[in-house]
XYZ file of C-alpha atoms in Angstrom:
522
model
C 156.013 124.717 91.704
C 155.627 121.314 90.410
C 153.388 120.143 92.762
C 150.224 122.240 91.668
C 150.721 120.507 88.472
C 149.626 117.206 90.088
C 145.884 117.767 90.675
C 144.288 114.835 92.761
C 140.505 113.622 91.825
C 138.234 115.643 94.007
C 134.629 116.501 94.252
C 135.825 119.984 94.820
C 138.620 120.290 91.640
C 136.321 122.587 89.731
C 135.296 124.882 92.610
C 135.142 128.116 91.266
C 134.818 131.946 92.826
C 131.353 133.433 91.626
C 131.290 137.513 92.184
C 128.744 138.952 93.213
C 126.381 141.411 90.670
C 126.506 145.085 91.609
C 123.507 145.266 92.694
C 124.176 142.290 95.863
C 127.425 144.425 96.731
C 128.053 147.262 99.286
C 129.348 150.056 97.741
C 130.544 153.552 99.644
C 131.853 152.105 102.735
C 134.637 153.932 104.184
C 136.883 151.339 104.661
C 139.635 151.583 107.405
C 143.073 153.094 106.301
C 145.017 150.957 109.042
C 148.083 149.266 108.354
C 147.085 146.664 111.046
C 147.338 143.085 109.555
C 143.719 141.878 110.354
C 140.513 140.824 108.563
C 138.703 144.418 109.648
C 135.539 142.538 108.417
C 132.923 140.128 110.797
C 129.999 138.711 109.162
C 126.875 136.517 110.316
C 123.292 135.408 108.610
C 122.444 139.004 110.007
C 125.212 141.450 109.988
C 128.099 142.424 108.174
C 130.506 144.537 110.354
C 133.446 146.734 108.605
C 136.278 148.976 110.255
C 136.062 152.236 109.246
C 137.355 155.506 109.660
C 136.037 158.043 112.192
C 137.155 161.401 113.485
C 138.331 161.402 117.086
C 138.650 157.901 117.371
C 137.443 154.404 116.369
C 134.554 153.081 115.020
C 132.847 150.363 112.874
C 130.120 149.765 110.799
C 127.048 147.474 111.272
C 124.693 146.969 107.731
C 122.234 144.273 107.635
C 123.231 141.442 105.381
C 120.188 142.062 103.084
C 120.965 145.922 102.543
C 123.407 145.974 99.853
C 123.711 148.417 97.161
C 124.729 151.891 97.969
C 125.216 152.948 101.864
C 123.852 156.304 103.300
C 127.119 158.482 104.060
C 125.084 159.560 107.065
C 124.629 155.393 107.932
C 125.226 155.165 111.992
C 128.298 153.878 113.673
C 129.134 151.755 116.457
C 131.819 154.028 118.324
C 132.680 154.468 121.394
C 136.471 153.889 121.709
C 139.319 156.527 122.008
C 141.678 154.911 119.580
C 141.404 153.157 116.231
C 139.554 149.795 116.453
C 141.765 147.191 115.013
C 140.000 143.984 115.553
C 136.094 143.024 115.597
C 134.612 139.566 116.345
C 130.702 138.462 116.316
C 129.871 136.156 119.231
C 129.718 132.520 117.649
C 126.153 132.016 119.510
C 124.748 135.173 119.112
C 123.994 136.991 116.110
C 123.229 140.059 117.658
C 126.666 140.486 120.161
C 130.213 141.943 119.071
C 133.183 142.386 120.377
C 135.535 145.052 119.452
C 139.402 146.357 120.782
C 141.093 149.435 119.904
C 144.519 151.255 120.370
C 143.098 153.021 123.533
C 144.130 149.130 125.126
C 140.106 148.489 125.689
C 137.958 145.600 124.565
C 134.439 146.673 124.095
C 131.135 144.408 124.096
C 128.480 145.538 122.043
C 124.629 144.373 121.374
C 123.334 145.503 118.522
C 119.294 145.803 117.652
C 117.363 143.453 115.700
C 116.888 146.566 113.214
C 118.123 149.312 110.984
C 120.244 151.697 113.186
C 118.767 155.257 113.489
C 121.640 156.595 115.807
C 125.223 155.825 116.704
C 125.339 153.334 119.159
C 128.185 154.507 121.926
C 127.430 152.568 124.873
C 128.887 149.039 125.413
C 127.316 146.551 127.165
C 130.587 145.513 128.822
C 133.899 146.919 129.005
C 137.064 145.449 129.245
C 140.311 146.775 130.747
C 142.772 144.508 131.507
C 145.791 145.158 128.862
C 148.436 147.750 129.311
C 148.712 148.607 125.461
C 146.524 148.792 122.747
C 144.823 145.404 121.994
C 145.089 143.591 118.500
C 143.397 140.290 118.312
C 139.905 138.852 119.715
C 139.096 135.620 119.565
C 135.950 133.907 121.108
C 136.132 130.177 122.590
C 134.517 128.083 119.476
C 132.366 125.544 122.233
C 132.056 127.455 125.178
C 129.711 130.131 125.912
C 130.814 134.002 126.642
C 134.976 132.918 126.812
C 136.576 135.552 125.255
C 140.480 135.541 124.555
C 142.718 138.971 123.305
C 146.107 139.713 122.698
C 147.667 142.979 123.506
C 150.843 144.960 122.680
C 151.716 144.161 126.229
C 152.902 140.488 124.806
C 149.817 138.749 126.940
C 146.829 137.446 126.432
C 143.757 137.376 128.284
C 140.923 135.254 129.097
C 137.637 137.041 129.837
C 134.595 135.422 131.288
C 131.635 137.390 130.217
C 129.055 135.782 132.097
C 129.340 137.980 135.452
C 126.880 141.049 135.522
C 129.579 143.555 135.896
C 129.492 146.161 132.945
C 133.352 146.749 134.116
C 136.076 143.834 134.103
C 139.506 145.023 135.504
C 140.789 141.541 136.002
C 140.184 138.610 133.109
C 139.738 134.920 134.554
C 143.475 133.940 133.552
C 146.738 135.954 132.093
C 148.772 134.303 129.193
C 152.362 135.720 129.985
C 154.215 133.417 128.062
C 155.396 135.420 124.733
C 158.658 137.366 124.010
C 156.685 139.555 121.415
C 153.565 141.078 120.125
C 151.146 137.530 119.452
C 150.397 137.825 115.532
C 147.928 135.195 115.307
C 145.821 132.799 117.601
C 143.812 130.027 116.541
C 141.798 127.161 118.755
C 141.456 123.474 117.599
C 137.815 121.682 117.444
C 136.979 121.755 121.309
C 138.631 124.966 122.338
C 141.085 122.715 124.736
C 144.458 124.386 122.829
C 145.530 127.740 121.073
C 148.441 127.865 118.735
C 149.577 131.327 118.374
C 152.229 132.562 115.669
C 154.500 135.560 117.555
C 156.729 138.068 116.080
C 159.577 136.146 117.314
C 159.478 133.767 114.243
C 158.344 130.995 116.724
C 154.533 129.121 116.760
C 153.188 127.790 120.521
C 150.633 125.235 121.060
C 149.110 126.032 124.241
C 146.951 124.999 126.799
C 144.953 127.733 127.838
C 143.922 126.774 131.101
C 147.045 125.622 132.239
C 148.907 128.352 131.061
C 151.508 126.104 129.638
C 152.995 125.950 126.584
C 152.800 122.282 124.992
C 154.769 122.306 121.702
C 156.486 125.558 120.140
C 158.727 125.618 117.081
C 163.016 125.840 116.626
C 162.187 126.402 113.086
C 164.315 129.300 111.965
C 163.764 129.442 108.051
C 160.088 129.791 108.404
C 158.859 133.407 109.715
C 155.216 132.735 111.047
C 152.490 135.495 110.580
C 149.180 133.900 110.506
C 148.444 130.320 112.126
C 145.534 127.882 111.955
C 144.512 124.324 113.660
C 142.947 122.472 110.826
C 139.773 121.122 112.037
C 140.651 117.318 114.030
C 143.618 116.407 111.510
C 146.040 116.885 114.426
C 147.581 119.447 111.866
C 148.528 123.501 111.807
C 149.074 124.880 108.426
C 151.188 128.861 108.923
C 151.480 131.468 106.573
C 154.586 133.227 106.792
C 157.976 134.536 104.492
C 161.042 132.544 104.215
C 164.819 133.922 104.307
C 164.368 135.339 100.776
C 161.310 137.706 101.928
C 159.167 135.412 99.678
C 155.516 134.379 101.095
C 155.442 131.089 102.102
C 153.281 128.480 103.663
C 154.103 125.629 106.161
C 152.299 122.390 107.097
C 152.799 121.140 110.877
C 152.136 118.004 112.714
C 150.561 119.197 115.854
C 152.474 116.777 117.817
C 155.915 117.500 116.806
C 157.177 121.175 115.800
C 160.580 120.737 115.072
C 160.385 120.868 111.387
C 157.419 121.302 109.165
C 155.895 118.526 107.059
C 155.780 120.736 103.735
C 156.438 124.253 103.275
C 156.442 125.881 99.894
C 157.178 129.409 98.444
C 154.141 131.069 96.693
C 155.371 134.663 95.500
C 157.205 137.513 96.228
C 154.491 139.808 97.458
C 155.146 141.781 100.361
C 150.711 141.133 101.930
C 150.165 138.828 104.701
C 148.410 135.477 103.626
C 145.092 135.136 105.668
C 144.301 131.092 105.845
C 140.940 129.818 106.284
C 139.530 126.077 106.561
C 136.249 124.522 106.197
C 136.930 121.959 108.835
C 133.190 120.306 106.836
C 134.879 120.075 103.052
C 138.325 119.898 104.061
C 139.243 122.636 102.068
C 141.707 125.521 102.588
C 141.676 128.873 101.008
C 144.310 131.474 101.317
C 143.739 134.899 100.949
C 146.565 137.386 100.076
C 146.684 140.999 101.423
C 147.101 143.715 98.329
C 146.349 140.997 95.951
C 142.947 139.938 94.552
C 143.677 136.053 94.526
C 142.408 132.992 96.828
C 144.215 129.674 96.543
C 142.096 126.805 97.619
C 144.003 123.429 99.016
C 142.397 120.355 100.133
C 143.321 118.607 103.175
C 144.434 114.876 102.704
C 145.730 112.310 105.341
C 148.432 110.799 103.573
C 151.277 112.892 101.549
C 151.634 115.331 100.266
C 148.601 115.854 102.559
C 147.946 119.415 100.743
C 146.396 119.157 97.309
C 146.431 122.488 95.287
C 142.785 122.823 93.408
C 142.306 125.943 91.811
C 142.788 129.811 92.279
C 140.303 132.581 92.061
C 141.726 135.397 90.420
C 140.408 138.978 90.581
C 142.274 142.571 89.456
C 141.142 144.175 92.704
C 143.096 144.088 95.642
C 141.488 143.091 98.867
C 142.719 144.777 102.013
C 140.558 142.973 104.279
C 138.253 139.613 104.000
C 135.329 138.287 106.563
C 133.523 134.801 106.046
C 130.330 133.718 106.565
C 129.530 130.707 108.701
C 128.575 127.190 107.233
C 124.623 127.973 108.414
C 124.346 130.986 106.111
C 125.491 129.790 102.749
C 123.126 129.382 100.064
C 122.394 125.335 99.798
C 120.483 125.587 96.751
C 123.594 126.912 94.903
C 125.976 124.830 95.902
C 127.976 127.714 97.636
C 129.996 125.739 99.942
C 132.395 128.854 101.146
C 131.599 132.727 100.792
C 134.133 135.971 101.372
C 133.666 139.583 101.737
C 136.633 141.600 100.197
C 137.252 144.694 101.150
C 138.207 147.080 98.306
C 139.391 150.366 99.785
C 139.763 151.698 96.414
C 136.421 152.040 95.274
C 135.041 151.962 98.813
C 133.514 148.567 98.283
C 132.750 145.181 99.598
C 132.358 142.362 97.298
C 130.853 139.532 97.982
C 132.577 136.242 96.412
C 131.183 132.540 96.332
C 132.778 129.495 96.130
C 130.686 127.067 94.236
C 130.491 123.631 93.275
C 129.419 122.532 89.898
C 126.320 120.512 90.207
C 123.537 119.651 87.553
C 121.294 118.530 89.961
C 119.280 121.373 91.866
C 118.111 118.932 94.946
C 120.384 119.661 98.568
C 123.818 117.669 97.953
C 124.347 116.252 100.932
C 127.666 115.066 99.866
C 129.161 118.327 100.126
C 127.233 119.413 102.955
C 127.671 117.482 106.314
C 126.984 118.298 109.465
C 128.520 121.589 110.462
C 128.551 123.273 114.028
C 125.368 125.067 114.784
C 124.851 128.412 116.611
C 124.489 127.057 120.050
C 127.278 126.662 122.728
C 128.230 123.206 123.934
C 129.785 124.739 127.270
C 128.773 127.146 129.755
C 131.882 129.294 130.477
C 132.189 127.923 134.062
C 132.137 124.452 132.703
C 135.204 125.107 130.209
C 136.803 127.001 132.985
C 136.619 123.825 135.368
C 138.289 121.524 132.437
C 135.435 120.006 130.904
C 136.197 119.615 126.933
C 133.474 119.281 124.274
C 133.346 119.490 120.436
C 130.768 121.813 119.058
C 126.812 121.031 118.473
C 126.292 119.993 114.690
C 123.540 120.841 112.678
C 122.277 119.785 109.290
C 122.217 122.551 106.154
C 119.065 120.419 104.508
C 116.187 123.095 104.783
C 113.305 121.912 106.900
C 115.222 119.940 109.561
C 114.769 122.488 112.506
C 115.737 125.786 113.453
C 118.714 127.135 112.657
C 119.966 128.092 115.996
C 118.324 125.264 117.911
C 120.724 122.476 119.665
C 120.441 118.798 118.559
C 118.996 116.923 121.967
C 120.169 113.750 122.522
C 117.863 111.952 124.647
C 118.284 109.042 127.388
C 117.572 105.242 126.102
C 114.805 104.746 128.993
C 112.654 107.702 127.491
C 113.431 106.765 123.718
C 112.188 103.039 124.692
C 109.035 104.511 126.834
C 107.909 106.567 123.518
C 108.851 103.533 121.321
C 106.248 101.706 123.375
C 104.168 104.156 123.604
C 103.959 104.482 119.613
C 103.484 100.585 119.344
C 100.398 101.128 121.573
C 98.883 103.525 119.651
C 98.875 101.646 116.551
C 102.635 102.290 115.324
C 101.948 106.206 114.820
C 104.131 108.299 117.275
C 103.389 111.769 117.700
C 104.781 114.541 115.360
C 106.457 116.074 118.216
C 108.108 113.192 119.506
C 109.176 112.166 116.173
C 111.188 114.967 115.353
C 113.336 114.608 118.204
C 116.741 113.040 117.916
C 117.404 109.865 120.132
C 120.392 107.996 121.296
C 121.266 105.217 120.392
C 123.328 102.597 122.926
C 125.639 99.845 122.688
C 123.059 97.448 124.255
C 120.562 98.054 121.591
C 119.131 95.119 120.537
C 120.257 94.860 116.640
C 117.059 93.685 114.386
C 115.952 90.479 113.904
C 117.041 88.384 111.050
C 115.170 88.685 107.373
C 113.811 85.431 108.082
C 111.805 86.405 111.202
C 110.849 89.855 109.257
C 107.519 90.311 107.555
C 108.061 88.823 103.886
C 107.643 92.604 102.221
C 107.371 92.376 98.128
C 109.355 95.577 98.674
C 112.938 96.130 100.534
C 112.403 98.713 102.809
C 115.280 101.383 102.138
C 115.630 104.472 103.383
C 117.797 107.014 101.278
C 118.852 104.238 98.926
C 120.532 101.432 102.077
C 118.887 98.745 103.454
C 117.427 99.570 106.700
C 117.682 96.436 108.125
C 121.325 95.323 106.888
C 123.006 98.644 107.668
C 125.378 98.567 110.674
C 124.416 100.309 114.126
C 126.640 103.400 113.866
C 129.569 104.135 115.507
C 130.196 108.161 115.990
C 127.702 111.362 116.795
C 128.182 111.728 112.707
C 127.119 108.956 111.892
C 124.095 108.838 114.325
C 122.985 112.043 113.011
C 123.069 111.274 109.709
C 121.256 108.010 110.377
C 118.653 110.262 112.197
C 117.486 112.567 109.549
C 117.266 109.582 106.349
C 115.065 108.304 109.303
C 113.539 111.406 109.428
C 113.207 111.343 105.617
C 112.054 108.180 105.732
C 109.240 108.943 108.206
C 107.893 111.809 106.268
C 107.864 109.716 102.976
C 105.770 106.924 104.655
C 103.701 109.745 106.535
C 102.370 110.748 103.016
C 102.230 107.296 101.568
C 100.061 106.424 104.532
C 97.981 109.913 103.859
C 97.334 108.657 100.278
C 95.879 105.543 101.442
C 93.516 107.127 103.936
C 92.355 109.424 100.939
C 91.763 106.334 98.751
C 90.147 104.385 101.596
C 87.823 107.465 102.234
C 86.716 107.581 98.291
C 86.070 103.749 98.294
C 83.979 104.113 101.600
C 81.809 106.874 100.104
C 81.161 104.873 96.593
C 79.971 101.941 98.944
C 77.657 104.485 100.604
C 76.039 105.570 97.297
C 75.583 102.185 96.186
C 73.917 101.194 99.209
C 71.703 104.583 98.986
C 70.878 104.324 95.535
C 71.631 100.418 94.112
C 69.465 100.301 91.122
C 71.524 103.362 89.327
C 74.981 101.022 89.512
């Protein structure tokens, strides 16, 4: 494969897989024995759910993310389903709700406790019955709160508002009855508005969910689909799949036209599925191979060949499962930009593997770190459900700037111009509570004045190393984030330069005390 010879220049060409020690693993989990193609792994800041095996039907497991080494054989389970459980999904926006579906064609809600479980939990919250055979993928709505979508054996797929009080749903909100064959994969873009889905009958559908149409679906016939993914807003869908010689293979889509792929390329001859993943924040793709114990990570480029081959983790144990964590539990100081959770069934262990960037400098890199999606839903279910689209909530990784699940506020201009006002009044000092709010900025701002009309400053005021006064109003909710916490910086930099001052004022006013009490010893 010529093409992996051609490496591009990239801040992320020498990412590189760190393990994990022994000690920061989870060893003597009973890992599932299913032959079901799925991650059988969910993890969160909190939890770390795993499939595992349980007499008289299914159940998983539930450790805290801090309680590695060696599991109690005797450790609780969550179980409460008649069949095997063959997919599990944490809520997005709550680190403390699951959802789980089983052979026994039943999707179950769970909420687990803010603590070590003492007992087997066996109650759901919610139950779901809806499917006529045994369900095999979950997949929650990425913007909208309590949507929940699953595929069944029964070739549908469901929509499930979760919002109603009912412990029992017989009837989801909408029925998907537009596949031939069991749906292998399903995948939502940035705002939740489509789903591709990759089916056993060697075709991928872009659909709209609420319509209940399909938009776009492949006539590709040399290019067998398993897994499918939307890659972040690229307007792109990268497959995994085999080709007509049985060899795994990967495909590169334009979302707007299916009938042939951009690039495909054949990777081995290994008989595992390929589980993608993308970091919609790096633009970086990692694929995961089932009975192998290698990632390949890609990076995502606009122009061709539009997927750049980086590097490959290697590892002589063979992962039958993988979970990820989300963007806002990564470790910032180490410059882990991606982390995975293999599941070993061999030696009944799951090993913890980051990807990190090589960086000297041990301050937050805020080039490899933008603004990610935050835990906090930009929809209420009834909203989505009415047609009302909107990209996730972002949230900065830069420790100190806020909570971690708490939504970015954008504020109306007559407010942000009252407390501007109201700050000038006061002396230029604005409250600490009103300062750390974000605000919006409009069109019909009034830009600054020019340099000329400024205060002639032996400095240039910068903030973060640009020219607060030249830089240009910006242009996207990036962008005016971004400008909002250098502000931010800013602030807090000036905050203890003024703090300084006071001290030095207060010194100087006490010396001129003494020498007015006592003038003949100066």
């Amino acid at each position: 494969m010529s093409w992996h010879l051609q490496h591009c220049s990239s801040k992320f060409r020498h990412v590189y897989g760190k393990v994990a020690s022994k000690e920061k693993c989870y060893s003597c989990v009973p890992i599932t024995l299913s032959v079901h193609d799925n991650h059988f792994c969910a993890v969160n800041p909190n939890f770390i759910a795993v499939v595992t095996e349980c007499v008289g039907g299914g159940a998983f497991l539930v450790i805290p993310i801090k309680q590695t080494g060696k599991l109690d054989p005797y450790y609780p389970k969550v179980c409460g389903h008649k069949g095997n459980v063959l997919d599990i999904k944490w809520n997005p926006f709550n680190d403390f709700v699951i959802a789980s579906c089983s052979e026994d064609a039943t999707i179950k809600i769970w909420d687990i406790p803010n603590q070590l479980l003492k007992r087997n939990i066996t109650t759901p919250t919610k139950e779901l019955r809806g499917h006529a055979r045994r369900v095999g993928l979950l997949e929650w709505h990425p913007t909208a709160d309590n949507i929940l979508f699953s595929s069944g054996y029964d070739y549908k797929i469901m929509i499930w508002n979760l919002d109603v009080k009912d412990a029992v749903l017989l009837s989801p909100v909408k029925i998907l009855d537009i596949h031939k064959d069991v749906v292998l994969s399903m995948s939502f873009n940035t705002d939740g508005s489509l789903l591709a889905t990759a089916c056993k009958d060697k075709k991928i559908r872009v659909i709209d969910p609420r319509a209940g149409i399909v938009v776009r679906e492949t006539s590709y016939k040399s290019h067998r689909p398993n897994k499918v993914l939307f890659l972040g807003n690229t307007k792109k869908l990268f497959s995994t799949g085999t080709s007509w010689w049985n060899n795994r293979q990967i495909a590169l889509w334009d979302q707007n036209d299916l009938s042939a792929p951009l690039m495909e390329e054949d990777l081995d001859g290994s008989s595992g599925v390929l589980f993608p993943f993308y970091d919609s924040d790096t633009h970086v793709l990692y694929v995961v191979g089932k009975g192998d114990g290698n990632i390949r990570y890609y990076e995502i480029t606009p122009e061709k060949p539009y997927l750049n081959y980086l590097t490959e983790y290697c590892s002589h144990l063979p992962q039958k499962g993988i979970g990820t964590m989300p963007k806002r539990g990564l470790d910032v100081a180490a410059c882990e930009i991606f982390r995975f959770y293999k599941l070993i069934p061999t030696k009944n262990l799951i090993q913890p593997v980051s990807m990190i960037v090589p960086r000297r400098s041990e301050t937050y890199q805020e080039d490899i770190y933008p603004l990610t999606a935050a835990a906090q839903p930009a929809l209420t279910a009834q909203q989505w459900l009415n047609g009302i689209n909107k990209g996730p909530i972002l949230m900065s990784l830069k420790p100190g700037f806020g909570a971690m699940n708490s939504p970015l506020v954008f504020l109306d201009p007559e407010p942000f111009t009252k407390a501007l006002e109201l700050s000038e009044g006061e002396g230029g000092r604005m409250p600490l509570e009103e300062e750390e709010k974000p605000r919006a900025i409009t069109e019909g701002r009034k830009r600054p004045k020019p340099e000329r009309d400024l205060p002639q400053y032996e400095e240039t005021c910068l903030s973060n190393g640009f020219d607060i006064f030249e830089c240009p109003p910006p242009k996207t909710e990036n962008e005016l984030l971004q400008r909002f916490f250098q502000q931010q910086e800013e602030i807090r930099r000036l905050r203890a330069l003024v703090n300084q001052k006071d001290v030095q004022i207060k010194q100087l006013v006490l010396e001129l005390r003494n020498i007015k009490m006592d003038p003949g010893s100066y």
